[in-house]
Coordinates of C-alpha atoms in Angstrom, one line a residue:
Chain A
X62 CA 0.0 0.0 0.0
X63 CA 1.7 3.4 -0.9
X64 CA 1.6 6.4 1.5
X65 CA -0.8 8.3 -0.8
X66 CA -3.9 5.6 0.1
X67 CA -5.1 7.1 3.3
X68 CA -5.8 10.3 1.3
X69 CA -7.4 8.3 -1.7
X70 CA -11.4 8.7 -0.6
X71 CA -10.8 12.5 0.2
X72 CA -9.6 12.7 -3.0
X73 CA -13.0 11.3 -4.4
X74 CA -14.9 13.4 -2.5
X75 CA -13.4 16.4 -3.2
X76 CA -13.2 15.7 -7.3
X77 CA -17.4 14.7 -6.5
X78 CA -18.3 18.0 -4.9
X79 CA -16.0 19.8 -8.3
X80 CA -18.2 17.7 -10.9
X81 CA -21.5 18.3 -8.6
X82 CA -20.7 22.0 -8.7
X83 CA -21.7 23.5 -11.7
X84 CA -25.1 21.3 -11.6
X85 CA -26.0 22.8 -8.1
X86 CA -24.8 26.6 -9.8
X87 CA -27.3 25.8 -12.7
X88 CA -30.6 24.8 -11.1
X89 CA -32.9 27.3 -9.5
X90 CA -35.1 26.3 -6.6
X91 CA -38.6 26.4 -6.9
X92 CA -40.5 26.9 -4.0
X93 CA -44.1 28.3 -3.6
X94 CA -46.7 27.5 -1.0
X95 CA -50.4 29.1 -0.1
X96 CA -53.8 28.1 1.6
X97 CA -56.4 27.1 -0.7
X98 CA -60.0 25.5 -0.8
X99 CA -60.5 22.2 -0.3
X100 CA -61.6 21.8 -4.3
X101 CA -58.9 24.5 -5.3
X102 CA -58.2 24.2 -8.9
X103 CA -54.2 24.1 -9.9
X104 CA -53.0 24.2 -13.6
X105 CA -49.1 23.6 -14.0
X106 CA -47.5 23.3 -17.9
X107 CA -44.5 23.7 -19.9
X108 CA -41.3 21.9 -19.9
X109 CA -40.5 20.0 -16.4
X110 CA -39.3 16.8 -16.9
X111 CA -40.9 15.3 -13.6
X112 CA -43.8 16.1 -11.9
X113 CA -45.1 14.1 -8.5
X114 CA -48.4 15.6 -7.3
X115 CA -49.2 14.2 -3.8
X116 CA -52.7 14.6 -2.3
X117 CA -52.7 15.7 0.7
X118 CA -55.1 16.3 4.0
X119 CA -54.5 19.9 4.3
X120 CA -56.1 23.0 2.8
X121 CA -53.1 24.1 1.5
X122 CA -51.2 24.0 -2.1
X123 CA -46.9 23.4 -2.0
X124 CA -44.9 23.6 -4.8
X125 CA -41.2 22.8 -4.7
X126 CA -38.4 21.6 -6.8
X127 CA -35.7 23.0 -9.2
X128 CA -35.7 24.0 -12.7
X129 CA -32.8 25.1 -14.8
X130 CA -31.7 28.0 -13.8
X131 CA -32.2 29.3 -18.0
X132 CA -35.7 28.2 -17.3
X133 CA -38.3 30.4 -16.6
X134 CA -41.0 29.9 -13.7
X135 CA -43.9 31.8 -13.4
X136 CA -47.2 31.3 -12.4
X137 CA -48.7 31.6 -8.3
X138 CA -52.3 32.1 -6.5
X139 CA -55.2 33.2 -7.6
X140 CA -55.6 35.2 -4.3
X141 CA -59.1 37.2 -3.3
X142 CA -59.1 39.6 -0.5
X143 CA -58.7 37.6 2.5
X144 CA -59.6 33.7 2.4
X145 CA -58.1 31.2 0.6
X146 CA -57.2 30.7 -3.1
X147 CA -59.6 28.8 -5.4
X148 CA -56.8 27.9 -7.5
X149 CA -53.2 28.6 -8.6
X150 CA -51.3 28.6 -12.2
X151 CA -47.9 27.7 -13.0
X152 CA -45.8 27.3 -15.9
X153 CA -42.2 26.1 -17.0
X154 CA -40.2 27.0 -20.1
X155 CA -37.0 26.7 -21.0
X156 CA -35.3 28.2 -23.9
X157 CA -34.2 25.3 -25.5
X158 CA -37.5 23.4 -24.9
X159 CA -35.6 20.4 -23.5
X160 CA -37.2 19.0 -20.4
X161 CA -35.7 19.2 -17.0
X162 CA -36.9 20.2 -13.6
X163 CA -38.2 18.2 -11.1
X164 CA -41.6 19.5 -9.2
X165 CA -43.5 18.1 -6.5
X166 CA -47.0 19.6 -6.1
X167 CA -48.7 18.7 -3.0
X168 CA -52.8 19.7 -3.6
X169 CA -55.3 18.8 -1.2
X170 CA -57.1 15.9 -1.4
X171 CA -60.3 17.2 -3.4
X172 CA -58.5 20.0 -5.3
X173 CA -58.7 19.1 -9.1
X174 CA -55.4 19.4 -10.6
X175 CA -54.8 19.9 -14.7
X176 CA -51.2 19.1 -16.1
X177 CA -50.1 19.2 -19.5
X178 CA -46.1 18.7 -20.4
X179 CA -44.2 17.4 -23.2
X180 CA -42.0 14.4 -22.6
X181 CA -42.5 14.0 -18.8
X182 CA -43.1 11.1 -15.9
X183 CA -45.6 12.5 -13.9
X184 CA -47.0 10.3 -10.5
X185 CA -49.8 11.3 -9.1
X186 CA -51.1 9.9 -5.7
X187 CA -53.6 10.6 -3.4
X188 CA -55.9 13.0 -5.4
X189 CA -59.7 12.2 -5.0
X190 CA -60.3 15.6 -7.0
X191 CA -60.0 15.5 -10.4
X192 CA -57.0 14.9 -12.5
X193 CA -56.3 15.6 -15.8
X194 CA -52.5 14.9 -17.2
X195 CA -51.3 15.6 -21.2
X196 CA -48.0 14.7 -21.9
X197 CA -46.9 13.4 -25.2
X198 CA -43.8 11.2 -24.6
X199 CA -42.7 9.8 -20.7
X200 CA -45.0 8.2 -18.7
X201 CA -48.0 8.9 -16.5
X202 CA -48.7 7.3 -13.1
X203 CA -51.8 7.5 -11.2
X204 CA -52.3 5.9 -8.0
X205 CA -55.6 6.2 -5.7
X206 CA -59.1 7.0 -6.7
X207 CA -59.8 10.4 -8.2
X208 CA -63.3 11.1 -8.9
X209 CA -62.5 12.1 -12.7
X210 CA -59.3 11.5 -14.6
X211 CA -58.3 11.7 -18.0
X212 CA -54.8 11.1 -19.1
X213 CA -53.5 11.3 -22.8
X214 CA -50.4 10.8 -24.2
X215 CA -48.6 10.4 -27.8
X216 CA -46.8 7.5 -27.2
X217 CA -45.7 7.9 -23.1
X218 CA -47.2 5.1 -21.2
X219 CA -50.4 5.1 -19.1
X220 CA -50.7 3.2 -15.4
X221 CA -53.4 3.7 -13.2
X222 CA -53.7 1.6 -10.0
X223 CA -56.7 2.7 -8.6
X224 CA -60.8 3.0 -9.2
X225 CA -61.2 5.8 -10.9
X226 CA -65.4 6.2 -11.1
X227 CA -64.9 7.6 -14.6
X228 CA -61.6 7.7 -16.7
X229 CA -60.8 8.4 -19.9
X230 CA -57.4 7.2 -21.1
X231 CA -56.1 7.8 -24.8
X232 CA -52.7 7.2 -26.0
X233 CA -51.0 7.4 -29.9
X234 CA -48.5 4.8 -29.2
X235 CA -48.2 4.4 -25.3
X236 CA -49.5 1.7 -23.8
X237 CA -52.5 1.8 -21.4
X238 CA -53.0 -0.4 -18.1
X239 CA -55.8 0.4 -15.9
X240 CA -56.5 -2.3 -12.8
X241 CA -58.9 -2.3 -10.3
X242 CA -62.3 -1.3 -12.0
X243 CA -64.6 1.7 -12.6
X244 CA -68.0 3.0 -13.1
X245 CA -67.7 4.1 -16.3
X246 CA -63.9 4.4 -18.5
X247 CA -62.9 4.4 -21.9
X248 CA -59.8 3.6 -23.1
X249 CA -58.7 4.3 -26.2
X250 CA -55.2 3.8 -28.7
X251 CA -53.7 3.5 -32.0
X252 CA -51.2 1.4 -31.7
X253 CA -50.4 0.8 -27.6
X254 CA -51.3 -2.2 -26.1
X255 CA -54.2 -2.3 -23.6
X256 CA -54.1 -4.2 -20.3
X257 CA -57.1 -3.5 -18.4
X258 CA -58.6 -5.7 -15.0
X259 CA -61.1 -5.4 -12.6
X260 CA -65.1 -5.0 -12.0
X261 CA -66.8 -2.4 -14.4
X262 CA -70.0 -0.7 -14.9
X263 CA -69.5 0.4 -18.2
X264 CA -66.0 0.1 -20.0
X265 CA -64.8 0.8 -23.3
X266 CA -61.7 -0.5 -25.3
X267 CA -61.0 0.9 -28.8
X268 CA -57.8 0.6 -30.8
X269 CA -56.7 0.1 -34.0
X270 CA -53.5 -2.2 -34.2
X271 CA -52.8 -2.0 -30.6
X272 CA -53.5 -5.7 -29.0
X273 CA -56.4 -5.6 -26.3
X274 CA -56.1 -7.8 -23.2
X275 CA -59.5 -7.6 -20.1
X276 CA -58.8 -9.7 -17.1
X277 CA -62.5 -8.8 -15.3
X278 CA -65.8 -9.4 -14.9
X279 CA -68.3 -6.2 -15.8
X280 CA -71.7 -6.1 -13.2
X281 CA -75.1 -6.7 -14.1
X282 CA -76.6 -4.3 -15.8
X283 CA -73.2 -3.1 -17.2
X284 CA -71.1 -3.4 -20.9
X285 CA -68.1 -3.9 -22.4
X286 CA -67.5 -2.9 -25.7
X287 CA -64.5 -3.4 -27.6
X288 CA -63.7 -2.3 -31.2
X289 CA -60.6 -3.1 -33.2
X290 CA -59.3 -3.1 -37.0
X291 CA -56.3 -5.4 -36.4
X292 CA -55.5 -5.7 -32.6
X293 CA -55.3 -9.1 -30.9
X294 CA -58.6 -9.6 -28.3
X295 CA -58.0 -11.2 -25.0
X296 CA -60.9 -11.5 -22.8
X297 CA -60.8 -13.3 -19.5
X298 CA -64.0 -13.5 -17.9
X299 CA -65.0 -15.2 -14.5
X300 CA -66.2 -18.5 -15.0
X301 CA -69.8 -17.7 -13.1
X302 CA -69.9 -14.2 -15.8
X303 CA -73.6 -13.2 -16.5
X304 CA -73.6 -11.7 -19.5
X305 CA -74.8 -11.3 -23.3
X306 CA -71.9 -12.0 -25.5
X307 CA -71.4 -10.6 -29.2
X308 CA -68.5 -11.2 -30.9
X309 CA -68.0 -10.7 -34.8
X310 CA -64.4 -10.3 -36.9
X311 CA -64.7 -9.4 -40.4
X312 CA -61.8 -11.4 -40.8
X313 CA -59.9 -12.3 -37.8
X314 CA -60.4 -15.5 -35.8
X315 CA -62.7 -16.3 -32.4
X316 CA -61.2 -18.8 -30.1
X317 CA -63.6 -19.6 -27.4
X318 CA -62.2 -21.1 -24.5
X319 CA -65.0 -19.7 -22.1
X320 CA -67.4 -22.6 -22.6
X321 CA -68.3 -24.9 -25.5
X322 CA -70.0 -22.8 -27.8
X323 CA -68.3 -22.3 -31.3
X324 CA -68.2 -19.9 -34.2
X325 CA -70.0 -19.8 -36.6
X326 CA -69.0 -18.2 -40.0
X327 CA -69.7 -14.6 -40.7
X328 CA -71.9 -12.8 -43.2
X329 CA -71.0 -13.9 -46.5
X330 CA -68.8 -16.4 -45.4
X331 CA -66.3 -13.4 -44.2
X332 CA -64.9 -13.9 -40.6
X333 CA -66.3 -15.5 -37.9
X334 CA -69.5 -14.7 -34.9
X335 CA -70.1 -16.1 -32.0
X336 CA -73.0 -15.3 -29.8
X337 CA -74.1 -16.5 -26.5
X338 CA -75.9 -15.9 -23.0
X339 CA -73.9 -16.9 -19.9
X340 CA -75.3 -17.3 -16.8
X341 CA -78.7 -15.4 -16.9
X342 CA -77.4 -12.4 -18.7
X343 CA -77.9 -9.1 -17.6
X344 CA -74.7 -7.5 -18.6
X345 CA -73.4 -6.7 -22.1
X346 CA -70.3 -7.6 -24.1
X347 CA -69.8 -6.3 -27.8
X348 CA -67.1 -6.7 -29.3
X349 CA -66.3 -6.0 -33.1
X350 CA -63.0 -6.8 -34.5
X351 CA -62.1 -5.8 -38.8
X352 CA -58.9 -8.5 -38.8
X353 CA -57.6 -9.3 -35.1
X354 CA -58.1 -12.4 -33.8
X355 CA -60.5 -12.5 -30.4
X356 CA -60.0 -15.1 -27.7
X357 CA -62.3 -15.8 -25.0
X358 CA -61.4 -17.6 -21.6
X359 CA -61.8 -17.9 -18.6
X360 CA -60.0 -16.1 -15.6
X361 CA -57.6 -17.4 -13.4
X362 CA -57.8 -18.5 -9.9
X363 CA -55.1 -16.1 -9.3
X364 CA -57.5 -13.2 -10.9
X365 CA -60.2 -14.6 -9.4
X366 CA -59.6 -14.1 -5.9
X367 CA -58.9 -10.4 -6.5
X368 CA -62.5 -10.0 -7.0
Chain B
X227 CA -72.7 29.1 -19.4
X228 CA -74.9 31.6 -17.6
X229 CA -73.8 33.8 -15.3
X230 CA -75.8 36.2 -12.9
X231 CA -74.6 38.1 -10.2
X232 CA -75.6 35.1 -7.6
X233 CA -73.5 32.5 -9.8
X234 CA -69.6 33.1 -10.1
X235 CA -67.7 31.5 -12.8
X236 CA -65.4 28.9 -11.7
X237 CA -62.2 29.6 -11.7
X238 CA -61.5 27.3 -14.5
X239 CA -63.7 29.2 -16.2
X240 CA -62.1 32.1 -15.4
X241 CA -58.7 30.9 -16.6
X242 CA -59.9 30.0 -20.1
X243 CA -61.8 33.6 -20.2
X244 CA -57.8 35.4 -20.0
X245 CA -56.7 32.6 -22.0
X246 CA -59.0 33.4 -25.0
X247 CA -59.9 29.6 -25.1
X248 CA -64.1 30.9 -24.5
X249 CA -66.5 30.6 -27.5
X250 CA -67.8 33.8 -28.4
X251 CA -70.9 33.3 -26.5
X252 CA -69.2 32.0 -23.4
X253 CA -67.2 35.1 -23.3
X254 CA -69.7 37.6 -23.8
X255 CA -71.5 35.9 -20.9
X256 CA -69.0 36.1 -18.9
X257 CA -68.3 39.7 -19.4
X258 CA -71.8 40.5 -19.0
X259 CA -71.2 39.3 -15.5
X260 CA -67.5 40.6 -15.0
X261 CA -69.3 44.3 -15.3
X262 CA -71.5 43.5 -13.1
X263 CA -69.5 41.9 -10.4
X264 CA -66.7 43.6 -8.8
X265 CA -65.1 40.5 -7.0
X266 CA -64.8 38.4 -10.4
X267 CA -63.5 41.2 -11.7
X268 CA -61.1 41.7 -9.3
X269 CA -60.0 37.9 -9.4
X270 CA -59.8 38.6 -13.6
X271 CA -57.6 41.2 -13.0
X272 CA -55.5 39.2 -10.4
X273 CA -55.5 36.4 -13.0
X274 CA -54.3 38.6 -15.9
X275 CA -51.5 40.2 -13.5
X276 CA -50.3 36.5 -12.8
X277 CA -50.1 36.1 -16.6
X278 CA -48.6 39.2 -17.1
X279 CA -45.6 37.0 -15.5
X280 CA -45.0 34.4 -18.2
X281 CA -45.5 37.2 -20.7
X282 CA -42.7 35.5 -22.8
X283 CA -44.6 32.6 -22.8
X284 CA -47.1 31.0 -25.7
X285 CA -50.4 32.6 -25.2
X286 CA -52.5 30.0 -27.3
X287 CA -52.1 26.4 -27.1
X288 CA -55.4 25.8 -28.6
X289 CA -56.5 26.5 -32.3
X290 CA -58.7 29.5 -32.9
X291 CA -62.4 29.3 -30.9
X292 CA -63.7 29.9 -34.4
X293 CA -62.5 26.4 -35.4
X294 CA -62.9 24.6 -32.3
X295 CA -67.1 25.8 -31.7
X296 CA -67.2 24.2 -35.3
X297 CA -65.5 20.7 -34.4
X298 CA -67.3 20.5 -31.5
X299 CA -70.6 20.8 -32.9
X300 CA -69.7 18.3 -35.1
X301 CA -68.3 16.2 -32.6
X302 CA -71.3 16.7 -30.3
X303 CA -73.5 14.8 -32.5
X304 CA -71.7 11.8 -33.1
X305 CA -71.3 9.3 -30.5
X306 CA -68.1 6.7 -31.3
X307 CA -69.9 4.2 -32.3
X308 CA -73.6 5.4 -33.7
X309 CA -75.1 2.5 -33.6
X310 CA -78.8 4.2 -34.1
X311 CA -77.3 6.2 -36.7
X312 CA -75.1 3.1 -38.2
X313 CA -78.6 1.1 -38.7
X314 CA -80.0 4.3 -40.5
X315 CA -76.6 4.8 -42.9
X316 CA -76.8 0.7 -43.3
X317 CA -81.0 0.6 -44.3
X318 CA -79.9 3.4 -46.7
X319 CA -77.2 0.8 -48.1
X320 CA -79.4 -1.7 -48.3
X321 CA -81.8 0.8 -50.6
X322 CA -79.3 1.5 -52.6
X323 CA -78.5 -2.3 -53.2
X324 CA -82.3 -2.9 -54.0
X325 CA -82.6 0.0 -56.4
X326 CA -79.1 -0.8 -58.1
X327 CA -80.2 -4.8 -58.1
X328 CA -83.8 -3.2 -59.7
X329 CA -82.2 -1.2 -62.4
X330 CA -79.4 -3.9 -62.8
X331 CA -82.0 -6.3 -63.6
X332 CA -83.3 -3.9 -66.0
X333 CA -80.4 -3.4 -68.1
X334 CA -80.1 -7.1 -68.4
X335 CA -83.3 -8.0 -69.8
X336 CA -82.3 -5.0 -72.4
X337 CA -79.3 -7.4 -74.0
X338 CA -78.8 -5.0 -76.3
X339 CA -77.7 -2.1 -74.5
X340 CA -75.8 -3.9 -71.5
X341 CA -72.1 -2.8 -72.5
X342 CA -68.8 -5.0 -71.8
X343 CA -66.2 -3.2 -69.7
X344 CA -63.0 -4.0 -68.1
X345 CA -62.9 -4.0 -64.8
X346 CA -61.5 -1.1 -63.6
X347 CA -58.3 -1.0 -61.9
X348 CA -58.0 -1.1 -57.9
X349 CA -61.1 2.3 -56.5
X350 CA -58.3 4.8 -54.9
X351 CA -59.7 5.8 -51.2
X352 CA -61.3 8.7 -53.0
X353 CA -65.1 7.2 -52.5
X354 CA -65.2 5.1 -56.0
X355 CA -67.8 2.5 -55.4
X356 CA -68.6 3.2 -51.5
X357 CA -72.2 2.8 -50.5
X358 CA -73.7 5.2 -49.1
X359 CA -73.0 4.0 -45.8
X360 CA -69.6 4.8 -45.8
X361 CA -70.1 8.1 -47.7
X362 CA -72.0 9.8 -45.3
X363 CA -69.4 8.9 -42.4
X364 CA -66.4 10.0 -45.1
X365 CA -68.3 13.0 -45.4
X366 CA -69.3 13.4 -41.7
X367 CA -65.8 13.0 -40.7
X368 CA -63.6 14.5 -43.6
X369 CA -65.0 18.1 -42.9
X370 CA -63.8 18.3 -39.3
X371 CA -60.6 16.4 -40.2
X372 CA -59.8 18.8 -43.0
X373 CA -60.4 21.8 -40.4
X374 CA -58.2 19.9 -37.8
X375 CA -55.6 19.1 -40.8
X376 CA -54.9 22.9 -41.4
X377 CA -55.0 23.9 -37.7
X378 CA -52.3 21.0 -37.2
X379 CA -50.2 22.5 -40.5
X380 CA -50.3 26.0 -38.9
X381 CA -48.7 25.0 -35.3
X382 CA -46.5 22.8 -37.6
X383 CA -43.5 24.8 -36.9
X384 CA -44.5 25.3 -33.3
X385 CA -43.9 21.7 -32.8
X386 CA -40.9 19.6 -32.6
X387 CA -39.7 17.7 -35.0
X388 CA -39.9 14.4 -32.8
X389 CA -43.7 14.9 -31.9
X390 CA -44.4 16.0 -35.7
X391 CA -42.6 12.8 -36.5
X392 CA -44.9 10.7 -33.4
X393 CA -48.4 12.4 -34.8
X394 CA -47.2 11.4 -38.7
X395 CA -46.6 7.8 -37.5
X396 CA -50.0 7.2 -35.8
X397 CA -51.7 9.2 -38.4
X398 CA -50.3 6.4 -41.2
X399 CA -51.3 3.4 -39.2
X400 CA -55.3 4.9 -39.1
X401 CA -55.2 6.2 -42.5
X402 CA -54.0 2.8 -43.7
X403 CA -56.8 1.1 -41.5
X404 CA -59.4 3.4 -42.5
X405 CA -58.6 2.3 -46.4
X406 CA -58.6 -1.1 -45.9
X407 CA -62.4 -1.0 -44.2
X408 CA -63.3 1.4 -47.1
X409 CA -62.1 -1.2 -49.5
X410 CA -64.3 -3.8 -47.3
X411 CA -67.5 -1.6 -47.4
X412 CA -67.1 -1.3 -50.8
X413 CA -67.2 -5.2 -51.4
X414 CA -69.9 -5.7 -49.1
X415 CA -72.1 -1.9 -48.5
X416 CA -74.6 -3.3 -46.2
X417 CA -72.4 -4.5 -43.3
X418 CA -73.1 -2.1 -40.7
X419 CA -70.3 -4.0 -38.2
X420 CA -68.0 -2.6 -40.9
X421 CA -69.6 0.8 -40.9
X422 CA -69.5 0.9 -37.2
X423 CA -65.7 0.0 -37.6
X424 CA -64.6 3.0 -40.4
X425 CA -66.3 5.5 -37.9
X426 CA -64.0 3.9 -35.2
X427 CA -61.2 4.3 -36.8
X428 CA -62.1 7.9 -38.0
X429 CA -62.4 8.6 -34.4
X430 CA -58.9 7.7 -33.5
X431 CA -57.7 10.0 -36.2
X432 CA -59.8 12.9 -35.1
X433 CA -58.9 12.5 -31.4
X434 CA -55.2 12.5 -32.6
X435 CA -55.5 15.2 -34.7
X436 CA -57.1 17.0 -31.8
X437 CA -54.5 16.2 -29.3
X438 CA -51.9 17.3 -31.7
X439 CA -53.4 20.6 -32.3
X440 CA -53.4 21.2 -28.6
X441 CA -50.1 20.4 -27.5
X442 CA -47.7 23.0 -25.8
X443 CA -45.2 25.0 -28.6
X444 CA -42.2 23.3 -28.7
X445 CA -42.9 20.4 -27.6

């Protein structure tokens, strides 16, 4: 060991703290706070690269992070005379239009909250409000309920964990998963593929070359309705599912591994249908398919127990 | 939108009256009530203030409100999947079958006038031989897509090459699946599944066409 080794992690630290330097010099801190209303509205825009929003119980609206220090960050309160806001505005741009930045936004729990960002990872937890999140590249986490959400994306991913009473989800290119269940969602994509679980009231899944995959059960009284031009169909349905089933391709395939009916041909000898009442009915599953194939199963007993 | 003294806009509404992003009507409404009611006005003025901020920023995100109240009466009155409608557009198919079987049948018990052709080469997706089913929805749709189609070309340069690039990808993959269920329709007029299926797919392209339009400059 030479003489020099006591000194070695010194060393390090020192050369870390000279290449951390002019990173720390460039970013600007962000921080903003305020009371709000319970249901306070809060837009935020522009060019961060990550955004968490974080519900939380107080009446009270906290923005912090850093952004570039070339970036520009404006926005603040809506603030009548005396009370607390109804709502607050921000926005990030930076001259180059790259993203960068990191934000947390902490809203309370009811406050409906309204992003829109260009390629970004936004997480959002803990908001029963309302949510509604644009990017067009990144990704898009939502966890928790909120009572309204609509996310879309170009081709940034879409996850929401969480029962969301009514969602809308749309992506270009990005896939969508949605788990859990709702009373009334639509989820819609060119080309991303489509994971969706869970008990729904009514659900929609449109796409037109993206594959589509259900692992659920949809209550009485309820529908699913699935449209495709070229996408692969997988539905998994509980074995005891009570429901009226419609299923045509204009060229694609049925599989039907649900029970023992099969298909017959479609019109003109084009395609296939298959048609059937399980259980006593009550619910109703459409689906319409231009050349993907559509398989029909049963769910795990894995799935199954998460019911 | 109707606002008297006793019922304040929201404050979303309020945002999207300094943003310009209100129809005409909507924004004379809400003036109406701005003159009369010194504490929206007040939270206006705050609001304009706070843009006054990020005056260096893009003002408009949106396309003109004289394009957008147009789309959205269009797209008001369609629901995804018109099924009501779809039967209506495929009994009107059906029609047109019967009378071209009728006059069909006419010109072949007149020998003499029935004429041999060549068939014609492959119908371009420019509506040669549709039924009327999937005119009406080409029609239906290609108005508010041409308005969205220019809106898109004008923000063209506002946009990234990248997310130009993203939107041009997607936009092939519908286009080529709305040609290939025109081509289907066209070999078999009354299928309203099929029907059902083009006005799917024309909904994608609207939606992304509409998303496109609204995203952030340079982005």
């Amino acid at each position: 060991m030479s003489s020099s080794a006591p000194y070695r992690p010194l060393l390090f630290a020192w050369f870390a703290i000279l290449a951390a330097a002019p990173y720390a010099a460039s970013q600007q801190v962000v921080e903003s706070r305020r009371a709000v209303t319970a249901t306070a509205s809060v837009r935020i825009s522009g060019t961060f690269a990550e955004l968490r929003i974080r519900g939380w119980n107080k009446d009270s609206v906290v923005i912090t992070g850093s952004v570039p220090n070339d970036a520009h960050f404006a926005g603040g309160f809506l603030a009548p005379a005396g009370g607390p806001s109804p709502g607050a505005k921000f926005f990030v741009e930076s001259p180059t239009g790259v993203p960068a930045g990191t934000l947390e936004l902490r809203v309370p729990v009811g406050a409906r909250v309204w992003a829109k960002a260009g390629s970004a990872t936004i997480d959002a937890e803990g908001v029963t409000g309302g949510l509604d999140l644009n990017v067009i590249g990144g990704s898009v986490h939502v966890t928790g309920s909120p009572r309204e959400l609509t996310v879309e994306a170009m081709d940034g991913a879409i996850t929401v964990e969480g029962a969301a009473p009514w969602a809308r989800l749309k992506t270009a290119s990005g896939n969508i998963t949605l788990g859990t269940g709702s009373e009334d969602a639509a989820v819609t994509t060119v080309s991303g593929d489509i994971h969706v679980a869970g008990r729904y009231e009514r659900l929609r899944l449109s796409s037109v070359t993206g594959p589509v995959a259900f692992n659920g059960d949809i209550v009485r009284g309820g529908s699913l309705d699935v449209d495709t031009h070229s996408g692969t169909v997988d539905l998994r349905f509980p074995p005891k599912l009570s429901a009226d089933v419609d299923i045509a391709t204009m060229s694609g395939r049925i599989e039907n591994a649900f029970n023992k009916r099969s298909p017959i041909p479609g019109r003109e000898g084009r395609g296939e249908e298959l048609a059937f009442t399980a259980g006593t009915g009550g619910a109703r599953i459409y689906v319409r398919s231009f050349k993907g194939n559509v398989k029909l199963s049963q769910l795990s007993q894995i799935y199954l127990k998460t019911f | 939108m109707t606002h008297d003294n006793q019922s304040h806009p929201s404050f979303d509404e309020l945002n999207d009256f300094v943003d310009d992003r209100l129809t005409p009507a909507g924004r004379l409404d809400l003036e109406t009530h701005l003159a009369l009611c010194p504490r929206c006005a007040g939270d206006r003025d705050r609001l304009e203030l706070l843009l006054d901020q990020s005056r260096s920023l893009a003002a408009e995100v949106e396309p003109p409100a004289e394009i957008w109240s147009g789309v959205h009466q269009r797209i008001a009155g369609r629901s995804p999947l018109g099924r009501r409608r779809s039967w209506l557009l495929a009994a009107a198919a059906l029609l047109l079958v019967a009378v071209s079987s009728a006059v069909t049948a006419l010109l072949v018990r007149r020998p003499q006038t029935v004429a041999v052709r060549q068939s014609a080469p492959a119908a371009p997706l420019a509506g040669v031989g549709l039924p009327v089913a999937a005119r009406a929805v080409d029609a239906d749709y290609q108005a508010v897509i041409r308005e969205l189609d220019e809106s898109l070309a004008q923000r063209r340069a506002q946009l990234a090459p990248e997310t130009i690039a993203k939107v041009e990808a997607s936009l092939r993959v519908v286009d080529e699946a709305i040609g290939e269920a025109r081509h289907a329709l066209a070999a078999d007029p009354a299928n309203r599944d099929l029907v059902d299926l083009l006005a799917a797919s024309y909904e994608r392209k609207l939606e992304l066409l509409r998303r496109a339009s609204e995203l952030l400059p340079a982005t």
